[in-house]
Short mmCIF file of C-alpha atoms in Angstrom, two decimals:
data_model
loop_
_atom_site.label_atom_id
_atom_site.label_comp_id
_atom_site.label_asym_id
_atom_site.label_seq_id
_atom_site.Cartn_x
_atom_site.Cartn_y
_atom_site.Cartn_z
CA ALA A 1 10.00 -0.75 4.85
CA ARG A 2 10.15 2.81 3.47
CA GLU A 3 10.04 4.42 6.92
CA HIS A 4 12.83 2.11 8.10
CA ILE A 5 14.98 2.90 5.06
CA ASP A 6 14.37 6.65 5.47
CA GLY A 7 15.33 6.44 9.13
CA GLY A 8 18.32 4.13 8.60
CA ARG A 9 16.85 1.57 11.00
CA ILE A 10 17.54 -1.68 9.16
CA PRO A 11 20.48 -3.49 10.79
CA GLY A 12 23.11 -4.50 8.25
CA ILE A 13 21.65 -2.38 5.45
CA ILE A 14 23.25 0.78 4.08
CA ALA A 15 20.59 3.12 2.70
CA CYS A 16 20.90 6.61 1.28
CA PRO A 17 17.48 8.28 1.06
CA HIS A 18 16.89 10.77 -1.73
CA GLU A 19 14.00 12.98 -2.81
CA TYR A 20 12.15 10.21 -4.69
CA GLY A 21 13.13 7.09 -2.73
CA ALA A 22 16.46 5.62 -1.65
CA TRP A 23 19.59 3.88 -2.80
CA VAL A 24 20.08 0.62 -0.90
CA HIS A 25 23.35 -1.32 -0.87
CA VAL A 26 23.04 -4.99 -1.83
CA PRO A 27 24.98 -6.87 0.86
CA ASP A 28 26.64 -10.25 0.37
CA GLU A 29 24.44 -13.15 1.44
CA GLN A 30 26.53 -13.62 4.59
CA GLU A 31 26.13 -9.96 5.53
CA TYR A 32 22.41 -10.09 6.19
CA SER A 33 19.61 -12.36 7.31
CA GLU A 34 15.86 -12.20 6.73
CA GLN A 35 15.25 -11.72 10.47
CA THR A 36 16.73 -8.21 10.30
CA HIS A 37 14.24 -6.94 7.71
CA PRO A 38 10.98 -5.18 8.56
CA SER A 39 9.30 -6.50 5.42
CA GLU A 40 9.15 -9.64 3.32
CA GLU A 41 9.77 -7.70 0.11
CA LEU A 42 13.21 -6.27 0.82
CA PRO A 43 15.05 -9.63 0.95
CA ASN A 44 13.36 -10.62 -2.34
CA VAL A 45 14.54 -7.42 -4.02
CA LEU A 46 18.07 -7.81 -2.63
CA ASP A 47 18.22 -11.46 -3.76
CA TYR A 48 17.05 -10.44 -7.25
CA ALA A 49 19.64 -7.65 -7.45
CA ARG A 50 22.41 -9.92 -6.14
CA ALA A 51 21.59 -12.53 -8.81
CA LEU A 52 22.09 -9.80 -11.45
CA GLY A 53 25.42 -8.77 -9.93
CA CYS A 54 24.13 -5.41 -8.70
CA GLN A 55 25.77 -3.63 -5.80
CA TRP A 56 23.04 -1.00 -5.30
CA VAL A 57 19.27 -0.79 -5.83
CA ASN A 58 17.60 2.54 -6.52
CA PHE A 59 14.09 2.56 -5.08
CA ASP A 60 12.51 5.38 -7.06
CA CYS A 61 8.81 6.27 -7.18
CA ASP A 62 9.17 7.02 -10.90
CA GLY A 63 11.47 4.10 -11.68
CA VAL A 64 10.92 1.11 -13.93
CA ARG A 65 8.73 -1.66 -12.50
CA LEU A 66 10.31 -5.09 -12.74
CA THR A 67 8.23 -8.12 -13.65
CA GLY A 68 8.11 -10.60 -10.79
CA LEU A 69 8.61 -8.05 -8.02
CA PRO A 70 5.71 -6.32 -6.25
CA TRP A 71 5.27 -2.58 -6.55
CA TYR A 72 3.27 -0.16 -4.48
CA GLY A 73 0.82 2.53 -5.43
CA ASP A 74 0.18 5.78 -3.67
CA SER A 75 -1.50 4.18 -0.66
CA GLU A 76 -0.40 1.45 1.75
CA GLU A 77 -3.30 -0.76 0.60
CA GLU A 78 -2.36 -0.59 -3.08
CA VAL A 79 0.07 -3.49 -3.68
CA LYS A 80 0.44 -4.83 -7.21
CA PRO A 81 1.92 -8.27 -8.01
#
């Protein structure tokens, strides 16, 4: 989904790329549907953030890894549960 976020190509999602990742707005449940997302992970992250009352998520390569959400290494093949 990173290339879609960087290019602003996710319908219904407001994303602001930065040097180390991107800020992504957490829309209300009615504002988005899973069919608009290029990955399975993004809706899970947005649901998690919404449950915590967050309005934005900062995807940052040096950020804290949250238990229960997948994270990605330096290569496309390196996905950690």
